[in-house]
CSV table of C-alpha atoms in Angstrom, one decimal:
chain,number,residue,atom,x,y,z
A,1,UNK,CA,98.5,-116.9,-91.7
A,2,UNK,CA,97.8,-120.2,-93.5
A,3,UNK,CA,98.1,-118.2,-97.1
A,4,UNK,CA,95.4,-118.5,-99.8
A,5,UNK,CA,93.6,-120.9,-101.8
A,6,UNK,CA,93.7,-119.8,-106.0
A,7,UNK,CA,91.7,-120.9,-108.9
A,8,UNK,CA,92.8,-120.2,-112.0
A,9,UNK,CA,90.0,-120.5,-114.9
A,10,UNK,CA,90.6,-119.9,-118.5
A,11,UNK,CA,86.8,-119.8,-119.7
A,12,UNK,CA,87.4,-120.4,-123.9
A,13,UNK,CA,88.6,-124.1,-122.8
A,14,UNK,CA,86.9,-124.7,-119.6
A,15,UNK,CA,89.9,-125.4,-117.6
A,16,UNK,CA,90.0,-125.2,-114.2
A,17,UNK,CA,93.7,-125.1,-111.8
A,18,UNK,CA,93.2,-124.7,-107.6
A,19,UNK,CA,96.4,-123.7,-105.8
A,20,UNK,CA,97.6,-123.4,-102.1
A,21,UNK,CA,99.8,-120.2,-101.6
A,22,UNK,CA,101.4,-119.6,-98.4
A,23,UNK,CA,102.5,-116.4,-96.7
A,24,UNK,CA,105.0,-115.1,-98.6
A,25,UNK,CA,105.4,-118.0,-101.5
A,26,UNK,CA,105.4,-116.8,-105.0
A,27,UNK,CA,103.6,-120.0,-106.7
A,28,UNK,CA,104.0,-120.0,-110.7
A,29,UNK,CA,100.5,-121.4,-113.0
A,30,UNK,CA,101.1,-122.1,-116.8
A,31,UNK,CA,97.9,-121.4,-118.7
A,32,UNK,CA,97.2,-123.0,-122.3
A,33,UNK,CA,98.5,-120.5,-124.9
A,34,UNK,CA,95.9,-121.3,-127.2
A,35,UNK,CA,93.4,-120.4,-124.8
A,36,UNK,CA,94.6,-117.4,-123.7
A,37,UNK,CA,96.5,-115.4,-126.4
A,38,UNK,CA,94.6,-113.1,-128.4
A,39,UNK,CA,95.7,-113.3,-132.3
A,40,UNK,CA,94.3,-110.5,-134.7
A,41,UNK,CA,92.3,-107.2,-134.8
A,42,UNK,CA,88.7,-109.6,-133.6
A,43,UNK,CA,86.3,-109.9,-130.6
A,44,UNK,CA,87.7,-113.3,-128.8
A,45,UNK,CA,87.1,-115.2,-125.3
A,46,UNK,CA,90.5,-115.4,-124.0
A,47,UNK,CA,90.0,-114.1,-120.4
A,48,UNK,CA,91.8,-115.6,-117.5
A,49,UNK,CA,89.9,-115.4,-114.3
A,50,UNK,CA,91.7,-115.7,-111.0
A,51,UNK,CA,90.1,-115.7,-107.7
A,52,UNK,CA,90.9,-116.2,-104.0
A,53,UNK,CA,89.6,-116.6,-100.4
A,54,UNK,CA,92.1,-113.8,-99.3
A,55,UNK,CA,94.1,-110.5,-101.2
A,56,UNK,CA,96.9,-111.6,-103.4
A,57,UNK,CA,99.2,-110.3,-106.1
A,58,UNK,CA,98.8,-111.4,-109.6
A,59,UNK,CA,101.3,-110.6,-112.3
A,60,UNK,CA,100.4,-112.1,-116.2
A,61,UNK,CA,103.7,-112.8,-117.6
A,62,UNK,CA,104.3,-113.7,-121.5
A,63,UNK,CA,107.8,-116.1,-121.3
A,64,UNK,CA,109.5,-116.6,-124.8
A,65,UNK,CA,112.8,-116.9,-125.7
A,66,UNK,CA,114.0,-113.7,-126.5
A,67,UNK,CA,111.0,-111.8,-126.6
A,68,UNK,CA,109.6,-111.0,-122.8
A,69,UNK,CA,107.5,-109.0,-120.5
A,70,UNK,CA,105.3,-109.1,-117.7
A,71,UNK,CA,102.2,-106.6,-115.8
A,72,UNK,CA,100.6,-106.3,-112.6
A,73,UNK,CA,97.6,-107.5,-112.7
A,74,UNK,CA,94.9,-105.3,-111.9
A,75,UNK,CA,91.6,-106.2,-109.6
A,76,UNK,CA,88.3,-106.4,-111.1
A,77,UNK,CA,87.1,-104.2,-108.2
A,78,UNK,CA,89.3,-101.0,-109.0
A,79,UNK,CA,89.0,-101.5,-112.8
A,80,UNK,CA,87.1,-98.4,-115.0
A,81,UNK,CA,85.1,-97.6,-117.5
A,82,UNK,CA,87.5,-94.8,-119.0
A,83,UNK,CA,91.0,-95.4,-120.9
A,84,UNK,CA,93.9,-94.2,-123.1
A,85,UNK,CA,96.5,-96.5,-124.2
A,86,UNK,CA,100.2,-96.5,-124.4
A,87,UNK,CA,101.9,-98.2,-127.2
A,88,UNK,CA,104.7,-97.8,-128.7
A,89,UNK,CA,106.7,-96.7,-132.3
A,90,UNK,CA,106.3,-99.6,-135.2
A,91,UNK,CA,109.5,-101.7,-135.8
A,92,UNK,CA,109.3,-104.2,-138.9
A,93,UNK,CA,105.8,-106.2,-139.8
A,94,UNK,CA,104.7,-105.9,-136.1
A,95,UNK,CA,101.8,-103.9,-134.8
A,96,UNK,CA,100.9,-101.5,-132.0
A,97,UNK,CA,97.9,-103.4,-130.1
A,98,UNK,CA,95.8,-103.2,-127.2
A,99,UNK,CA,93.0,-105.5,-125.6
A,100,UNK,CA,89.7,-105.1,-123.8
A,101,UNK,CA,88.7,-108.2,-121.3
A,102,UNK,CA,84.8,-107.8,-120.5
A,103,UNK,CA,84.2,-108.3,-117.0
A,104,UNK,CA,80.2,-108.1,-116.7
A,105,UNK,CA,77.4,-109.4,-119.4
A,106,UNK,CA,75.9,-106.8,-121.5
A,107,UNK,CA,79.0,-104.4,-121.8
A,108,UNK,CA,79.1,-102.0,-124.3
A,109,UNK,CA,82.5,-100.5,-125.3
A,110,UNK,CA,83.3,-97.4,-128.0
A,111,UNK,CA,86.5,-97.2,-129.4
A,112,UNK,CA,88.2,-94.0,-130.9
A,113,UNK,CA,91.6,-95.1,-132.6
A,114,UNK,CA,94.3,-93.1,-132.7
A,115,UNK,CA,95.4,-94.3,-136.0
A,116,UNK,CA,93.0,-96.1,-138.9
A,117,UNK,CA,92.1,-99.9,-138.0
A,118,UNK,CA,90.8,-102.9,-138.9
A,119,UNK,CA,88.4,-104.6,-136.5
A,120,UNK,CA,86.5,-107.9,-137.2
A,121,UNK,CA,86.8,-107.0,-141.2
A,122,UNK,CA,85.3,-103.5,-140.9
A,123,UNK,CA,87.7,-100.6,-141.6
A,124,UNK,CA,87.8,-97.3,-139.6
A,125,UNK,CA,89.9,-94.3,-140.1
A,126,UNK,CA,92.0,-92.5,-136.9
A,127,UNK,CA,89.5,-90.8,-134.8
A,128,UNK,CA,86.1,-93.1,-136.0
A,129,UNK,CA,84.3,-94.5,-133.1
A,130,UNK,CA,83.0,-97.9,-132.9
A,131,UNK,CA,81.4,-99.6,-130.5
A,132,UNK,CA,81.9,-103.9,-129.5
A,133,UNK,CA,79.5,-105.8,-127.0
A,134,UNK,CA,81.4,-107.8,-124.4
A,135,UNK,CA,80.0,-110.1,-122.1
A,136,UNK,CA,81.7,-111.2,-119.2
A,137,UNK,CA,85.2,-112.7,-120.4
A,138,UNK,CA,84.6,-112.0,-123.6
A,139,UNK,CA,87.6,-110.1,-125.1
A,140,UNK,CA,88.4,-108.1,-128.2
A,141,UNK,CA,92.0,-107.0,-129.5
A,142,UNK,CA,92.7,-104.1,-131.7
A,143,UNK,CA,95.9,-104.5,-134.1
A,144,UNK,CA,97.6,-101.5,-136.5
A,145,UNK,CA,101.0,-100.9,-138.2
A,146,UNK,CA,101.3,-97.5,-136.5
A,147,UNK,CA,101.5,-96.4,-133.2
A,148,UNK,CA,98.3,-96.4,-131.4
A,149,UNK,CA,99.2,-93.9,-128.1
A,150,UNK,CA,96.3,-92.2,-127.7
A,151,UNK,CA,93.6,-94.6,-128.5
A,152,UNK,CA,90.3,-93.7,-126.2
A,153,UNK,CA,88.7,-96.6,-124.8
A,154,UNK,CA,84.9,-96.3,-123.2
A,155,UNK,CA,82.9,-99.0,-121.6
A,156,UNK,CA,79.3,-99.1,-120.1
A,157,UNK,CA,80.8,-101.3,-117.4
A,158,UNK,CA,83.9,-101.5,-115.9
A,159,UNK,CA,86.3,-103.4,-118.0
A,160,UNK,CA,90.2,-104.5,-118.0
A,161,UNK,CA,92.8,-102.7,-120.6
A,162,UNK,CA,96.1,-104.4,-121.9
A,163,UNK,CA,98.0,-102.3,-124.3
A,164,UNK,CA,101.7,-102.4,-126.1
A,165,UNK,CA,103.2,-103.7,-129.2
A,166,UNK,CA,103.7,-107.0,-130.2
A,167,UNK,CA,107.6,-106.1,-130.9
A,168,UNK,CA,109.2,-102.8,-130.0
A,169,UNK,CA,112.3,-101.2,-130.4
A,170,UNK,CA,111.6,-98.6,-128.3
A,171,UNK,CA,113.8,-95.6,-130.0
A,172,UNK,CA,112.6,-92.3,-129.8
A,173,UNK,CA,109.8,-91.0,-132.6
A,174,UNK,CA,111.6,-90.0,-135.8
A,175,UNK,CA,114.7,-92.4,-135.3
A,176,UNK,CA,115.0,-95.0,-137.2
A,177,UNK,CA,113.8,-98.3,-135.1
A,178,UNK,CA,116.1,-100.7,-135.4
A,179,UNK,CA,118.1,-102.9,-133.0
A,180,UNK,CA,116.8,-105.6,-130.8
A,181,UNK,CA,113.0,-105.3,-129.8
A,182,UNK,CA,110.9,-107.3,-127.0
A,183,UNK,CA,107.0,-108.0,-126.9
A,184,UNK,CA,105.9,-105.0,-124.6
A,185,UNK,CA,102.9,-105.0,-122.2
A,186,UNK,CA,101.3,-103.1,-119.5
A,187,UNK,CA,98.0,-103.9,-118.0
A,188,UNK,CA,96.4,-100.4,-118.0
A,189,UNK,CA,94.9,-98.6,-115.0
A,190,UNK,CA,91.5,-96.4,-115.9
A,191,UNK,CA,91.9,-92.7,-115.7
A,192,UNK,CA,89.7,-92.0,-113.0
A,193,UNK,CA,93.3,-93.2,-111.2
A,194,UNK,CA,95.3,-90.7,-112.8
A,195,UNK,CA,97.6,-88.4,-111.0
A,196,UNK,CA,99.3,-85.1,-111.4
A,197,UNK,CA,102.7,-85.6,-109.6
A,198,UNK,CA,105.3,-88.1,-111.1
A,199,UNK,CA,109.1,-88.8,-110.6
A,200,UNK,CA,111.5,-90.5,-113.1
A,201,UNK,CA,114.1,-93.0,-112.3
A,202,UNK,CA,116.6,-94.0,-114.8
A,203,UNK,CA,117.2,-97.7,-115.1
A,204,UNK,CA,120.1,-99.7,-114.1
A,205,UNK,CA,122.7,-100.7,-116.8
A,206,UNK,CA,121.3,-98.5,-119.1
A,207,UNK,CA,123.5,-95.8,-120.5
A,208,UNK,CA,121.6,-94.3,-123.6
A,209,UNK,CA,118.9,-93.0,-121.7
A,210,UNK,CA,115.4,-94.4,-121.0
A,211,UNK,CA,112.0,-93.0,-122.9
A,212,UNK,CA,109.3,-91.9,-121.3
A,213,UNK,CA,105.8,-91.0,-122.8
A,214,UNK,CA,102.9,-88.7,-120.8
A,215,UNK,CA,99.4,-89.3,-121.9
A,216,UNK,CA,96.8,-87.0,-121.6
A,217,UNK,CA,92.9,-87.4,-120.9
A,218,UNK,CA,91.8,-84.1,-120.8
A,219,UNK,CA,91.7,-81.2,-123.0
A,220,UNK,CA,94.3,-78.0,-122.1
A,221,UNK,CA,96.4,-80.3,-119.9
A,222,UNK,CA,99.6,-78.9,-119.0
A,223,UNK,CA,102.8,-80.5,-118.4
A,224,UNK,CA,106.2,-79.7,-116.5
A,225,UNK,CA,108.9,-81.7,-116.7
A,226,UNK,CA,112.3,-80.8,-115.0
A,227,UNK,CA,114.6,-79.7,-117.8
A,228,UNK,CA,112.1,-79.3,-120.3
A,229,UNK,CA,109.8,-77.1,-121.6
A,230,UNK,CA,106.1,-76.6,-120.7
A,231,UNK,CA,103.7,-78.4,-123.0
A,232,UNK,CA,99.8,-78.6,-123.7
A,233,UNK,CA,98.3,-81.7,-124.3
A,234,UNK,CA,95.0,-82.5,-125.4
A,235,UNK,CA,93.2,-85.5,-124.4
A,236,UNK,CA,94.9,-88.6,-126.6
A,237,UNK,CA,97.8,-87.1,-126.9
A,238,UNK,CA,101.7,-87.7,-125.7
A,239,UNK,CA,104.5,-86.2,-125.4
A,240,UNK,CA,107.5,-88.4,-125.5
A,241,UNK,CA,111.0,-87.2,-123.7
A,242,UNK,CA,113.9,-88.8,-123.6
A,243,UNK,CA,116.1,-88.7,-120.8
A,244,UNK,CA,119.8,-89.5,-120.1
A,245,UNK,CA,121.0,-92.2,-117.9
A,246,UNK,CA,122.1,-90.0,-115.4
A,247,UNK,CA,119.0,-87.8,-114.9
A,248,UNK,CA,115.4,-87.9,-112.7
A,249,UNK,CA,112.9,-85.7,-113.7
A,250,UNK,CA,109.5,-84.5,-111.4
A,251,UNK,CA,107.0,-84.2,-113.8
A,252,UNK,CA,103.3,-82.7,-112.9
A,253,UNK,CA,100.2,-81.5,-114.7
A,254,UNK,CA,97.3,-79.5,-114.2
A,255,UNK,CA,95.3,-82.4,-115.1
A,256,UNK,CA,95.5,-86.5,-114.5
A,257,UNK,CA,98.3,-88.0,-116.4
A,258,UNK,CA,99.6,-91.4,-118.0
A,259,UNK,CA,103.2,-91.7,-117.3
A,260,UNK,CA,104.7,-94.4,-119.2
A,261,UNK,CA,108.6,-95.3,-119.2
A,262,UNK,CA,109.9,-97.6,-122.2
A,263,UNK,CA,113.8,-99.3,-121.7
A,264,UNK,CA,115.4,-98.4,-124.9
A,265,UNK,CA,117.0,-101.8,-127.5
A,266,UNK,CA,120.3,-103.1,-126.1
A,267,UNK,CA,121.6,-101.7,-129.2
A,268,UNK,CA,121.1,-98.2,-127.9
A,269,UNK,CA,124.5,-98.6,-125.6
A,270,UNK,CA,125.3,-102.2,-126.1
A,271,UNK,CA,124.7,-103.1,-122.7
A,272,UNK,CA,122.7,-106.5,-121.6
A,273,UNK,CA,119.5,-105.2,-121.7
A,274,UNK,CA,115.9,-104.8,-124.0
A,275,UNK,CA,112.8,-103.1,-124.2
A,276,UNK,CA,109.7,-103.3,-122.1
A,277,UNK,CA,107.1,-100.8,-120.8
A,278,UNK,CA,106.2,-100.0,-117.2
A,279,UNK,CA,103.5,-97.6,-115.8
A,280,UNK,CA,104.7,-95.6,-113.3
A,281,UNK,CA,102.6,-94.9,-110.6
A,282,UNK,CA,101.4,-91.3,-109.7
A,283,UNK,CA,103.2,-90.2,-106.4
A,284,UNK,CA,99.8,-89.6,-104.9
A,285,UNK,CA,99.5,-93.7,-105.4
A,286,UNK,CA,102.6,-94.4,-103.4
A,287,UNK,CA,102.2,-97.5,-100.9
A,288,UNK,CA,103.6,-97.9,-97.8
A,289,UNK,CA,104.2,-101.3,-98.6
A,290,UNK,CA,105.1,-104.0,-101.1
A,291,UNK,CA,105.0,-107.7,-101.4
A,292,UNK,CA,106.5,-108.6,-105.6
A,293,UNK,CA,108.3,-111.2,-107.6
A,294,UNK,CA,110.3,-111.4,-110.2
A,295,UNK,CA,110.4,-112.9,-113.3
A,296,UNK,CA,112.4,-115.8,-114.9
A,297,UNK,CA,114.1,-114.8,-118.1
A,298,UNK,CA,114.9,-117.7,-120.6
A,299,UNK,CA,117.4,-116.5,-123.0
A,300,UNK,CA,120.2,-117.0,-119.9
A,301,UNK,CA,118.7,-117.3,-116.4
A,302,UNK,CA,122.6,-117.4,-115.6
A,303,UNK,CA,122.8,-114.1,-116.2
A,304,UNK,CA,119.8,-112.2,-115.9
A,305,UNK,CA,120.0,-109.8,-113.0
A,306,UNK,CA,116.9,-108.2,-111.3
A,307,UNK,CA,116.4,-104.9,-110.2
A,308,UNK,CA,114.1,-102.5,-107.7
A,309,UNK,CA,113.9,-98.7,-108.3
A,310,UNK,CA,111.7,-96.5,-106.0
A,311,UNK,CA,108.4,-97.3,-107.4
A,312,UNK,CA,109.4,-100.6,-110.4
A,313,UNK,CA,110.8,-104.0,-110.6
A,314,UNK,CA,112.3,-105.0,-114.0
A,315,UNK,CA,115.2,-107.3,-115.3
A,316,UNK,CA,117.7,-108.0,-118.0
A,317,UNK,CA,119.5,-110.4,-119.7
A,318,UNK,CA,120.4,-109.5,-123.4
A,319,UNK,CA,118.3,-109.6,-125.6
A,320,UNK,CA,115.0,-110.1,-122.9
A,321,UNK,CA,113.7,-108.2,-120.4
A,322,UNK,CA,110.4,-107.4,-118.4
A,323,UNK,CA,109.3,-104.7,-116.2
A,324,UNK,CA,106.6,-103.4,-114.2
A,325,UNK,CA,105.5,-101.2,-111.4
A,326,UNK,CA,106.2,-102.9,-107.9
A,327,UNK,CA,102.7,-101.9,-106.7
A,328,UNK,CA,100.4,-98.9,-106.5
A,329,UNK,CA,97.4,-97.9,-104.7
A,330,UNK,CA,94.0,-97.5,-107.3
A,331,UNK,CA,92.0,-95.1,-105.4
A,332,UNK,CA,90.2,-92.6,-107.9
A,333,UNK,CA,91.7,-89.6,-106.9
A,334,UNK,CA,90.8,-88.3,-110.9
A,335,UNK,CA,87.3,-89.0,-110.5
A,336,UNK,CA,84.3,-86.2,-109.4
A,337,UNK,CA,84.9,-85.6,-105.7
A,338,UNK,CA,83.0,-85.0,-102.6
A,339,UNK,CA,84.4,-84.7,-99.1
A,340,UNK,CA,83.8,-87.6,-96.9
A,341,UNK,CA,84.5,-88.2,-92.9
A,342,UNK,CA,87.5,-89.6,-92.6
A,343,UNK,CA,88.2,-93.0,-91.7
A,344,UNK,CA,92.1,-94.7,-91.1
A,345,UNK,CA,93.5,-96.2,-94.5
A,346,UNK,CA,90.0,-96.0,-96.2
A,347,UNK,CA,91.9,-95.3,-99.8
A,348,UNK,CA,89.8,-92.5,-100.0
A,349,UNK,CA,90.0,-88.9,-100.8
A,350,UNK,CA,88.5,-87.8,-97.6
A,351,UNK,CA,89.2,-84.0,-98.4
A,352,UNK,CA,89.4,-83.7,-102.0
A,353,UNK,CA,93.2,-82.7,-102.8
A,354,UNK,CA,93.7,-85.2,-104.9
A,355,UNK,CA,96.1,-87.5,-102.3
A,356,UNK,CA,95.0,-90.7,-100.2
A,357,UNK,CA,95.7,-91.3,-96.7
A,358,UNK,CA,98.6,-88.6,-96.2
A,359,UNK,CA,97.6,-87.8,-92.4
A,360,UNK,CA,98.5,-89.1,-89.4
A,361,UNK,CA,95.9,-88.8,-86.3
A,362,UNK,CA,98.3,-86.1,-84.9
A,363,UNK,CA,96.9,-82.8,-84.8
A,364,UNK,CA,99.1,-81.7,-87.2
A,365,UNK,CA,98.5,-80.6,-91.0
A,366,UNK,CA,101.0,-83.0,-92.1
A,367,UNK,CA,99.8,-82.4,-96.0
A,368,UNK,CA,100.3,-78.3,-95.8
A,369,UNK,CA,96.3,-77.9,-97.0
A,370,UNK,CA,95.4,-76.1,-93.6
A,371,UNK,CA,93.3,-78.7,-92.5
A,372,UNK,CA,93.9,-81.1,-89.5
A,373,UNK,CA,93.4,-85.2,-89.7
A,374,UNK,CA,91.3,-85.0,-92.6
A,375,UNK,CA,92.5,-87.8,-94.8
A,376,UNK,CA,93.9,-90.3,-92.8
A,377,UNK,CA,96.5,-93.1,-93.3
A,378,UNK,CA,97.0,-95.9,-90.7
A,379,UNK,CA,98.2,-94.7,-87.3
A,380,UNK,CA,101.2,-96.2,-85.5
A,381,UNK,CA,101.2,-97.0,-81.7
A,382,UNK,CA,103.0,-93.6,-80.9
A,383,UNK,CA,100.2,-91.5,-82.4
A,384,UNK,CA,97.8,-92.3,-79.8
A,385,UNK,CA,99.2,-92.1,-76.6
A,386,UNK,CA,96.2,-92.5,-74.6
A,387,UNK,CA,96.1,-96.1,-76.2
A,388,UNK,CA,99.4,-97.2,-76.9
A,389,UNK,CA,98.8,-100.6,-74.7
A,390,UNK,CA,96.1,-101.3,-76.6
A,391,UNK,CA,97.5,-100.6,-79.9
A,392,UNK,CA,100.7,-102.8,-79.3
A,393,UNK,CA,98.3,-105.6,-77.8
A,394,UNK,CA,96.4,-105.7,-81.2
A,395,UNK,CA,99.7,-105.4,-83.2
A,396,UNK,CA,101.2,-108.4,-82.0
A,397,UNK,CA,98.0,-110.4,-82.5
A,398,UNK,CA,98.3,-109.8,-85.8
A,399,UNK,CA,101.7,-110.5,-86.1
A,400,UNK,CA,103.1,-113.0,-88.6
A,401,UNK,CA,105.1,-115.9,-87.3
């Protein structure tokens, strides 16, 4: 593969940056802050638009010295018109924020805040709607000194959702937050992408436990969490845990589901750690495979080490950090279904259940629904006997030297 050519636009100042990528090189582009960084509870134009001649993986990261984190990067084409935000608890004089990047001309987006705001001047108490026009790269930012979890963000068109906290401690609700805190960020993924099946991983190094927070979109949702008991969320609400170092949880709902998890301040257990936020994907999102990168740390790159749980990549070095899921699939498995034929690795809900791609071409009902090769993932050689020449032929074609 000769790799991919990338240009990098940051519309508020015009400039343009083309880069070669090849196979397999992670290729780093430093953007103008000022052009970039939204400042303020106001409607802005700092978008960053990334295209390429082939698929790649994008990761925005914010590099500062002592205060770090880093997201995946989201396509425009899986991107929705339908969000709650994760945030986190206030620490100090810094706010809760999230931000909205227009992606087509003429979009229309309501907010409903989870707590009073000010936007562009105008004041609006927790659970007021109000509505911003976005054109495409036009952005707006929403700032508050209290947590704003929970915040419902609607769009006419699809658009892209940031959210976090411009320093967090990341201490459980009703403890004092205090301690070492990062800037925290996740880029969001619409609910229509939801799931109802989770599992927890506890972080490396970590000893004081790790937070996690499930957001909910609809009304009546329940939640079960191993070890705890059964809650009901409405939509825009949370429900935080806080689980020990030593512990994985399964956690499902009878509705779609947010599942955030938050590393706690290195002052929770004194080890060489700090906060950041990570989505974790819904088990019905699970790849098969993943191509990531990590992240350069600046307080001591010496030091820093990187780590891989099932479904994350983060890293540490005291008192910085960054985190965020290794990849996901983005099918809509929360949206309004109807069955389809299947197809191979269409990223489709051929039958409905709420799972992608979890057949093989077999003749078996590998997903325990009593239906046969309904909702197909890519087939290996050996599932196709009759064809197995063929199938090998084509593999090594595409083989990469």
């Amino acid at each position: 593969m000769s790799g991919a050519s990338v240009t990098i636009t940051t519309p508020s100042n015009g400039v343009t940056t083309t880069v070669q990528v090849t196979y397999g090189e992670v290729k780093q582009v430093e953007v103008d802050r000022v052009a970039v960084e939204l400042r303020g509870s106001v409607k802005g134009d700092k978008a960053v638009h990334i295209t390429s001649d082939v698929e790649i993986v994008v990761y925005g990261v914010f590099a500062e010295l002592a205060s770090s984190d880093a997201y995946l990067a989201l396509p425009t084409d899986v991107l929705g018109t339908e969000y709650f935000t994760p945030c986190a608890s206030i620490q100090r004089a810094s706010p809760a924020e999230f931000g909205v990047v227009g992606v087509q001309d003429g979009t229309t987006v309501t907010i409903v805040p989870s707590q009073a705001v000010t936007f562009d001047g105008q004041n609006y108490t927790a659970g007021q709607a109000f509505s911003v026009g976005l054109n495409r790269f036009e952005t707006l930012q929403v700032q508050a000194m209290q947590d704003l979890t929970g915040s419902k963000i609607t769009a006419t068109q699809p658009v892209a959702v940031l959210s976090g906290n411009q320093f967090a401690v990341c201490m459980p609700v009703g403890q004092k937050q205090k301690g070492s805190g990062d800037y925290v960020v996740e880029m969001i993924p619409p609910v229509d992408t939801w799931g109802k099946e989770f599992v927890t991983v506890p972080l490396t190094k970590h000893t004081g436990g790790d937070l996690f927070r499930v957001v909910a979109a609809r009304d009546n949702t329940r939640v079960d969490i191993t070890n705890e008991n059964t809650k009901s969320l409405h939509a825009g609400e949370f429900l935080e845990i806080d689980v020990p170092s030593d512990e994985y949880r399964h956690v499902t709902s009878s509705e779609p589901v947010l599942l955030v998890q938050y590393s706690k301040t290195a002052d929770a257990d004194k080890t060489d750690t700090d906060p950041f936020m990570m989505v974790i994907p819904p088990v019905a999102q699970f790849e098969a495979e993943y191509t990531f990168s990590t992240v350069d740390l600046i307080q001591n790159r010496t030091n820093t080490t990187h780590h891989i749980n099932l479904v994350m990549s983060y890293g540490f070095v005291r008192p910085e950090s960054y985190g965020y899921p290794g990849g996901l699939r983005l099918a809509r498995i929360a949206a309004l279904c109807s069955t389809t034929a299947p197809v191979p690795a269409d990223r489709v809900d051929n039958d409905c259940d709420g799972r992608v791609d979890e057949e093989l071409l077999n003749g078996i009902d590998d997903d325990g629904d009593g239906l046969i090769d309904e909702d197909l993932a890519t087939s290996n050689c050996a599932d196709n006997r009759d064809q197995y020449r063929t199938c090998l032929r084509d593999r090594c074609r595409n083989l990469v030297p």
